[in-house]
Each structure stands twice: as structure tokens, then as C-alpha cells.
Coordinates of C-alpha atoms in Angstrom, one line a residue:
M12 CA 182.5 48.4 102.9
S13 CA 183.4 50.0 99.6
R14 CA 183.2 47.9 96.5
L15 CA 185.6 48.3 93.6
H16 CA 184.6 46.6 90.3
L17 CA 187.6 45.7 88.1
V18 CA 186.3 45.8 84.5
G19 CA 188.1 44.6 81.4
L20 CA 187.5 46.4 78.2
G21 CA 188.5 43.4 76.1
P22 CA 191.0 43.2 73.3
G23 CA 189.7 46.2 71.3
A24 CA 186.3 46.7 69.7
A25 CA 183.3 47.6 71.9
E26 CA 181.4 44.6 70.4
L27 CA 183.7 42.4 72.5
L28 CA 182.6 43.9 75.8
T29 CA 180.6 41.6 78.0
L30 CA 177.0 42.5 78.9
R31 CA 178.1 42.8 82.6
S32 CA 180.9 45.2 81.6
W33 CA 178.5 47.4 79.7
E34 CA 176.0 47.4 82.6
L35 CA 178.7 48.6 85.0
L36 CA 180.2 51.2 82.6
A37 CA 176.7 52.7 82.0
S38 CA 175.6 52.4 85.6
G39 CA 176.6 55.9 86.6
K40 CA 179.0 54.7 89.3
P41 CA 182.2 56.6 89.6
L42 CA 184.4 55.5 86.7
R43 CA 188.2 55.5 86.1
I44 CA 189.7 54.3 82.8
R45 CA 193.3 53.2 82.6
D46 CA 193.7 54.0 78.9
P47 CA 191.0 56.2 77.4
S48 CA 192.5 55.9 73.9
Q49 CA 191.7 52.2 73.7
E50 CA 189.1 51.4 71.0
A51 CA 186.4 50.1 73.3
A52 CA 187.0 53.0 75.7
Q53 CA 186.6 55.5 72.9
T54 CA 183.2 54.0 72.0
I55 CA 182.2 54.2 75.6
L56 CA 183.3 57.8 76.0
A57 CA 181.5 58.8 72.8
R58 CA 178.2 58.0 74.7
G59 CA 179.0 60.8 77.1
F60 CA 179.9 58.7 80.2
N61 CA 181.7 60.7 82.9
F62 CA 185.1 59.3 83.9
E63 CA 188.4 60.1 85.5
S64 CA 191.7 59.2 83.9
V65 CA 194.8 57.8 85.6
S66 CA 197.9 60.0 85.8
E67 CA 200.2 57.5 87.5
T68 CA 202.4 55.1 85.5
D69 CA 203.9 52.7 88.1
P70 CA 201.6 49.8 88.9
E71 CA 202.1 50.2 92.6
A72 CA 201.4 53.9 92.4
I73 CA 198.3 53.2 90.3
A74 CA 197.0 50.7 92.8
A75 CA 197.5 53.0 95.8
S76 CA 195.6 55.8 93.9
V77 CA 192.8 53.5 92.9
I78 CA 192.3 52.2 96.5
R79 CA 192.3 55.7 98.0
W80 CA 189.7 56.7 95.4
A81 CA 187.6 53.5 96.0
K82 CA 187.5 54.1 99.8
R83 CA 185.7 57.4 99.1
C84 CA 183.0 55.7 97.1
D85 CA 180.3 53.2 98.0
S86 CA 180.7 51.4 94.7
C87 CA 183.0 52.4 91.8
V88 CA 184.4 51.0 88.5
Y89 CA 188.0 50.8 87.4
A90 CA 188.4 49.8 83.7
V91 CA 191.5 48.5 82.0
A92 CA 192.2 47.1 78.5
G93 CA 192.0 43.4 78.0
H94 CA 191.1 41.1 80.9
P95 CA 191.3 42.9 84.3
L96 CA 193.7 40.4 85.8
E97 CA 196.1 41.0 82.9
A98 CA 196.7 44.6 84.0
P99 CA 200.1 45.2 85.7
E100 CA 198.3 46.9 88.6
A101 CA 195.8 44.1 89.2
V102 CA 197.8 42.2 91.8
P103 CA 198.9 45.3 93.7
I104 CA 195.2 46.5 93.7
L105 CA 194.0 43.2 95.1
R106 CA 196.8 43.1 97.7
A107 CA 196.2 46.7 98.8
A108 CA 192.4 46.3 98.8
A109 CA 192.6 43.4 101.3
S110 CA 194.3 45.6 103.9
A111 CA 192.2 48.7 103.2
G112 CA 188.9 47.0 103.6
V113 CA 187.8 47.4 100.0
D114 CA 185.8 44.6 98.4
V115 CA 187.1 43.9 94.9
A116 CA 184.8 42.3 92.2
V117 CA 186.8 41.1 89.2
E118 CA 184.5 41.2 86.2
P119 CA 185.6 38.7 83.5
A120 CA 186.3 40.0 80.0
V121 CA 187.1 38.6 76.5
T122 CA 190.9 38.0 76.0
E123 CA 192.9 37.7 72.8
V124 CA 192.8 33.9 73.2
D125 CA 189.0 33.8 73.5
R126 CA 188.5 35.6 70.2
L127 CA 190.8 33.4 68.1
P128 CA 188.7 32.2 65.0
A129 CA 188.3 28.5 64.3
A130 CA 187.1 26.5 61.3
D131 CA 183.5 25.2 61.3
P132 CA 183.6 21.4 60.9
M133 CA 180.2 21.4 59.3
T134 CA 180.9 23.9 56.5
G135 CA 184.7 24.2 56.4
T136 CA 184.3 27.9 56.7
F137 CA 186.7 30.1 58.7
A138 CA 185.3 32.6 61.2
G139 CA 187.5 35.6 60.8
P140 CA 187.5 38.7 63.1
P141 CA 184.3 40.3 61.6
A142 CA 182.4 37.0 62.3
V143 CA 183.8 36.7 65.8
R144 CA 182.9 40.3 66.6
G145 CA 179.4 39.7 65.2
A146 CA 179.0 36.5 67.2
I147 CA 180.0 38.1 70.5
A148 CA 177.8 41.1 69.8
F149 CA 174.9 38.9 68.9
E150 CA 175.4 36.9 72.2
R151 CA 175.2 40.2 74.1
L152 CA 172.0 41.2 72.2
V153 CA 170.3 37.9 73.1
A154 CA 171.3 38.4 76.7
V155 CA 169.9 41.9 76.8
M156 CA 166.6 40.6 75.3
A157 CA 166.4 37.9 77.9
R158 CA 167.0 40.4 80.6
L159 CA 164.2 42.7 79.3
R160 CA 161.8 39.7 79.3
S161 CA 162.9 38.5 82.7
P162 CA 160.5 38.7 85.7
D163 CA 162.1 41.9 86.9
G164 CA 162.6 43.2 83.4
C165 CA 160.8 45.9 81.3
P166 CA 157.0 45.9 81.8
W167 CA 156.4 46.8 78.1
D168 CA 158.7 44.0 76.8
R169 CA 157.1 41.5 79.1
A170 CA 153.6 42.3 77.9
Q171 CA 154.4 41.7 74.2
T172 CA 153.2 38.7 72.2
H173 CA 153.9 37.4 68.7
V174 CA 150.7 39.1 67.5
S175 CA 151.4 42.5 69.2
L176 CA 154.9 42.6 67.7
A177 CA 153.7 41.8 64.1
I178 CA 153.1 45.4 63.2
H179 CA 156.6 46.4 64.4
L180 CA 158.1 43.7 62.2
I181 CA 156.3 45.1 59.2
E182 CA 157.3 48.7 60.0
E183 CA 160.9 47.8 60.6
T184 CA 161.1 45.9 57.3
H185 CA 159.7 48.9 55.4
E186 CA 162.2 51.2 57.1
V187 CA 165.0 48.9 55.9
L188 CA 163.6 49.1 52.4
D189 CA 163.4 52.9 52.6
A190 CA 167.0 53.2 53.7
I191 CA 168.0 50.9 50.7
D192 CA 166.0 53.1 48.3
R193 CA 167.7 56.2 49.6
Q194 CA 171.1 54.4 49.5
D195 CA 171.7 55.7 53.1
M196 CA 174.2 53.3 54.7
V197 CA 174.1 55.1 58.0
D198 CA 170.3 54.6 58.3
L199 CA 170.6 51.1 56.8
E200 CA 172.9 50.0 59.6
E201 CA 170.5 51.3 62.2
E202 CA 167.4 49.9 60.5
L203 CA 168.9 46.5 60.1
G204 CA 169.6 46.5 63.8
D205 CA 165.9 47.4 64.5
L206 CA 164.9 44.5 62.2
L207 CA 167.3 42.1 64.0
L208 CA 165.8 43.1 67.3
Q209 CA 162.4 41.9 66.1
I210 CA 163.8 38.5 65.2
V211 CA 165.5 38.2 68.6
F212 CA 162.4 39.4 70.3
H213 CA 160.2 36.7 68.6
A214 CA 162.8 34.1 69.4
Q215 CA 162.8 35.1 73.0
L216 CA 159.0 34.9 73.2
A217 CA 159.2 31.4 71.7
S218 CA 161.9 30.4 74.2
D219 CA 159.8 31.7 77.1
A220 CA 157.0 29.5 75.9
G221 CA 159.3 26.5 75.6
A222 CA 158.8 26.3 71.8
F223 CA 162.3 27.0 70.5
E224 CA 165.4 29.2 71.2
I225 CA 167.4 31.6 69.0
G226 CA 170.1 29.0 68.7
D227 CA 167.6 26.7 67.0
V228 CA 166.7 29.4 64.6
V229 CA 170.3 30.0 63.6
E230 CA 171.2 26.3 63.4
E231 CA 168.1 25.7 61.2
L232 CA 169.2 28.5 58.9
I233 CA 172.8 27.2 58.6
A234 CA 171.5 23.7 57.8
K235 CA 169.2 25.2 55.1
L236 CA 172.0 27.2 53.5
V237 CA 174.3 24.1 53.4
Y238 CA 171.6 21.9 52.0
R239 CA 170.5 24.3 49.3
H240 CA 174.1 25.1 48.2
P241 CA 175.3 21.6 47.1
H242 CA 177.5 23.3 44.5
I243 CA 179.5 24.8 47.5
F244 CA 179.2 22.2 50.2
G245 CA 178.7 19.1 48.0
D246 CA 179.7 17.7 44.7
V247 CA 177.1 19.4 42.4
T248 CA 178.3 21.4 39.5
V249 CA 176.4 24.4 38.1
G250 CA 176.9 26.5 35.0
G251 CA 175.8 29.8 36.5
A252 CA 173.3 31.7 38.6
D253 CA 170.2 30.4 36.8
E254 CA 171.1 26.8 37.7
V255 CA 171.7 27.9 41.3
V256 CA 168.2 29.2 41.4
A257 CA 166.8 26.1 39.7
N258 CA 168.5 23.8 42.2
W259 CA 167.4 26.0 45.1
E260 CA 163.7 25.8 44.1
W261 CA 163.8 22.1 43.5
L262 CA 165.6 21.4 46.8
K263 CA 163.1 23.7 48.6
H264 CA 160.2 21.9 47.0
E265 CA 161.7 18.5 48.0
Q266 CA 162.6 19.5 51.5
K267 CA 159.3 20.9 52.4
G268 CA 157.3 18.0 50.8
R269 CA 155.1 20.4 48.7
T270 CA 152.5 18.8 46.5
T271 CA 151.6 21.8 44.3
R272 CA 153.3 24.9 43.1
A273 CA 150.9 27.0 45.1
D274 CA 152.0 25.6 48.4
G275 CA 153.9 28.0 50.7
I276 CA 153.1 31.3 48.9
P277 CA 151.8 33.8 51.6
K278 CA 148.4 35.2 50.5
D279 CA 149.1 38.5 52.2
L280 CA 152.1 39.5 50.2
P281 CA 151.9 42.9 48.4
A282 CA 150.1 42.3 45.1
L283 CA 153.1 42.9 42.8
L284 CA 155.4 40.7 44.9
Y285 CA 152.6 38.0 45.1
A286 CA 152.3 38.0 41.2
H287 CA 156.1 37.9 41.0
K288 CA 156.4 34.9 43.2
I289 CA 153.5 33.1 41.5
Q290 CA 155.2 33.6 38.1
R291 CA 158.5 32.1 39.4
R292 CA 156.6 29.1 40.9
I293 CA 154.6 28.4 37.8
S294 CA 157.6 28.9 35.5
G295 CA 159.4 26.3 37.6
A296 CA 162.9 26.3 38.9
G297 CA 163.4 30.0 38.6
R298 CA 162.9 30.4 34.8
A299 CA 161.3 33.6 33.7
W300 CA 157.6 33.8 32.9
K301 CA 157.0 34.1 29.2
A302 CA 156.1 37.7 28.5
S303 CA 156.5 40.1 25.5
T304 CA 156.1 43.8 24.7
Q305 CA 153.7 42.7 21.9
H306 CA 151.4 41.0 24.3
L307 CA 151.7 44.0 26.6
S308 CA 150.6 46.3 23.8
T309 CA 147.6 44.2 23.2
L310 CA 146.7 44.3 26.9
V311 CA 147.1 48.1 26.9
D312 CA 144.7 48.5 24.0
A313 CA 142.2 46.2 25.8
A314 CA 142.6 48.3 29.0
A315 CA 142.0 51.5 27.2
S316 CA 138.5 50.5 26.2
A317 CA 137.7 48.3 29.2
G318 CA 134.7 49.2 31.4
G319 CA 132.2 47.7 33.7
P320 CA 132.8 44.3 35.4
E321 CA 135.4 43.2 32.9
A322 CA 137.8 46.1 33.8
D323 CA 139.1 44.4 36.9
S324 CA 140.2 41.3 35.0
V325 CA 141.6 43.3 32.0
F326 CA 143.7 45.6 34.2
G327 CA 144.8 42.6 36.3
D328 CA 146.1 40.9 33.2
L329 CA 147.9 44.1 32.2
L330 CA 149.6 44.4 35.6
F331 CA 150.5 40.7 35.6
E332 CA 152.2 41.1 32.3
V333 CA 154.2 44.2 33.5
V334 CA 155.4 42.2 36.5
A335 CA 156.6 39.4 34.1
L336 CA 158.4 41.9 31.9
A337 CA 160.1 43.4 35.0
Q338 CA 161.2 40.0 36.1
Q339 CA 162.7 39.2 32.7
A340 CA 164.6 42.5 32.9
G341 CA 165.9 41.6 36.4
V342 CA 163.9 44.4 38.0
D343 CA 162.0 44.1 41.3
P344 CA 158.6 45.4 40.4
E345 CA 157.5 46.1 43.9
G346 CA 160.6 48.1 44.6
A347 CA 160.5 49.9 41.3
L348 CA 156.9 51.0 41.8
R349 CA 157.6 52.1 45.4
R350 CA 160.6 54.2 44.3
T351 CA 158.7 55.7 41.4
A352 CA 155.7 56.6 43.6
T353 CA 158.1 58.2 46.1
R354 CA 159.8 60.2 43.4
H355 CA 156.4 61.5 42.1
L356 CA 155.4 62.5 45.7
L357 CA 158.6 64.5 46.2
D358 CA 158.4 66.0 42.7
N359 CA 154.9 67.3 43.5
A360 CA 155.5 68.3 47.1
G361 CA 155.5 71.9 46.1
G362 CA 157.9 72.9 48.8
A363 CA 155.5 72.1 51.6
A364 CA 157.2 72.2 55.0
D365 CA 155.9 68.8 55.9
G366 CA 157.0 67.2 52.6
L367 CA 153.4 66.4 51.5
V368 CA 151.3 67.9 48.8
Q369 CA 149.5 71.0 50.0
F370 CA 146.0 71.3 48.5
P371 CA 144.7 74.8 47.5
T372 CA 142.9 76.7 50.1
P373 CA 139.1 76.8 49.4
P374 CA 137.9 80.2 48.2
S375 CA 136.3 82.3 51.0
D376 CA 132.6 83.1 50.6

């Protein structure tokens, strides 16, 4: 018996397609689309999926054409805008299929009612269309990751652990930073997605182990944001951004029950970022570390004549002071040095095809 899948393309954006709909549309089964100009349909077609359009306009005529087509296929997909049962031809298709011996599977879809935003009782915030689209897309991403990790999923994904994925988390983070440095919004969109994948991947591993789920991660984050923004979600009054940072640091210290300012600073941070974080902690509540160009000049003089065992400490003090001055100027020292190093690399590439410095060819004997 032939099987006809009635697929709904949802109210518009492709982000609102269900995972099942995506699977069927990308399955390679014969595909007909009622309205190829619909937003989600355009996104699908941009991926190169083969499809047939519908020339008929009368619902009964469409139904008759679809059933004749379905009988020639083992399994096929007919896609319409919105929910499949909202299409005018839906009932005629179901009626004609029963007498033609075609098995019809109606695939649920998001409707306009399903996507109506609502106020969050915890925060009083209103989830508008971008938030709704993001939430639905995120739900699909989590479902895809669970599928990849399922018993009949991808062998590579199933073999991964938190440890084996750590290097990918670092790589994706640096690729995000690179896109930011290049101010490339197209790459940034893609790299943020790759970074998000790592977060969802780790959460799925934890879920498989019974430790926590992605929902726990998100709820913990929401609770943290609400708790550390009492000037928004409470009755605290602040005079500016500096007080916001001060409150954040104090609330973080209280919430985590830290006993010293050194608690919670990762030792494997990049050196400049490590120094930056230590200065913020020691200063207390986000106030800038006391630094001056006069002190920097003194350290430069000391470094110029330093040698032997003392050189390490002297240059360390010099770099620490530079980090403090950068912080006072509102500059990220880690990012500034990375961008400057990249600029020097490109300035000295010498037109090499691979973008790297070409060393002179050694003279022949």
C-alpha cells in the first residue's frame, strides 16, 4: 500500500518546522509543495531539495491529483502551509485516499495559535516572535542531538565523552572570537551555532548519564540572571554600570559561599585573562586595579636592564601593569593582543599563498 505523508510547513519561518517535518522533507521521498513561495518552503528549496508544484486550484481537483500521484509511489510527501489539516484539500485527500487504498499519515505542525507569545510569570518578560522562534528551533536542536546519541544514532556522536569534546569546545570558542575580531556577522552566526552545539552536546551526555538535562542548564541560568539583577527583578536601585558590576560580584560571592577572593578562578585561563580576572577580584566588586603610566615607566626601565633569574619576575610585573592599564581604559587585553598579533602576521605575510610568512630559501652549495 502506498503511503502519503501530509506535512505542515507551519506559520512561516523554517525555524518553526517540527523535527519530523524536516526529516520527511529531507528524506529524498517524492515531494510536492502546495505553495513554494511560503517562507519555510523557500528555505527548504534553497537547500536543493527536488519537488513538484501543484497546478490545480480547486481543493477537490488538488486532492484527486495528489492521490493519483501517491498511488505511483511507495511513500511520498505532500507539504502545505500551516497545519496539514488546515489546508482546504485536506479532507478531500483523506476521503479520496480511503477509497484509493492510500495510507495517509498526518504529520502535526506548529499553528498560529501554538506560537502566540506569553508573559513569563517569574520574570514578567514577554516572549515575542524572535524568542518564540528561537525556543522552537532550540527544541528541535535538542531533539536532533538526542537522536544522534540514541542507540541507533551516529557512531561518532555515541562514542564521545566530556573529555573527548573538550578540545572542540576550545576550538569553537576561538572561532567565535576570530569572527568577532573580523567583524564578520555571517561567520559569527555560524560559529555561534557551532558553539551552541557543544553546549547541547555536553548537556545530552549528562542527560544520558542521569546527571542533569538541558532544561536544568537553562533554568539554572535564568535563576542566576534574575538573582544577580535585583535592580531589574527586585527593588535595588543602582547609579550606573559600575554599581551593577559591584552588586554582581558581591551576589556571586555570597551565592557560591566563597571564602577567599581566589576561589573560583580557573588556573588554566590564558595568562592575560587570568591576570585581568585576578585584578578584578582583588580590587573587589569590579573596581579597577590601581595602575599608572608612571609605574609602568618604572617597570619598563627595570625590564630594560633585567637579566638572569630576576627577569621572569620583572617582566611579569610589567605585563601585569599593562593588563591593569588596559582594564582601566576599558580594553580587553587578551583580545587586544590577539588582534595585534594577527595584524602583524598579516602585515608580514609577504604575499605568501598560504597566508604565512615565507622564510628565505637557503643558499645552494
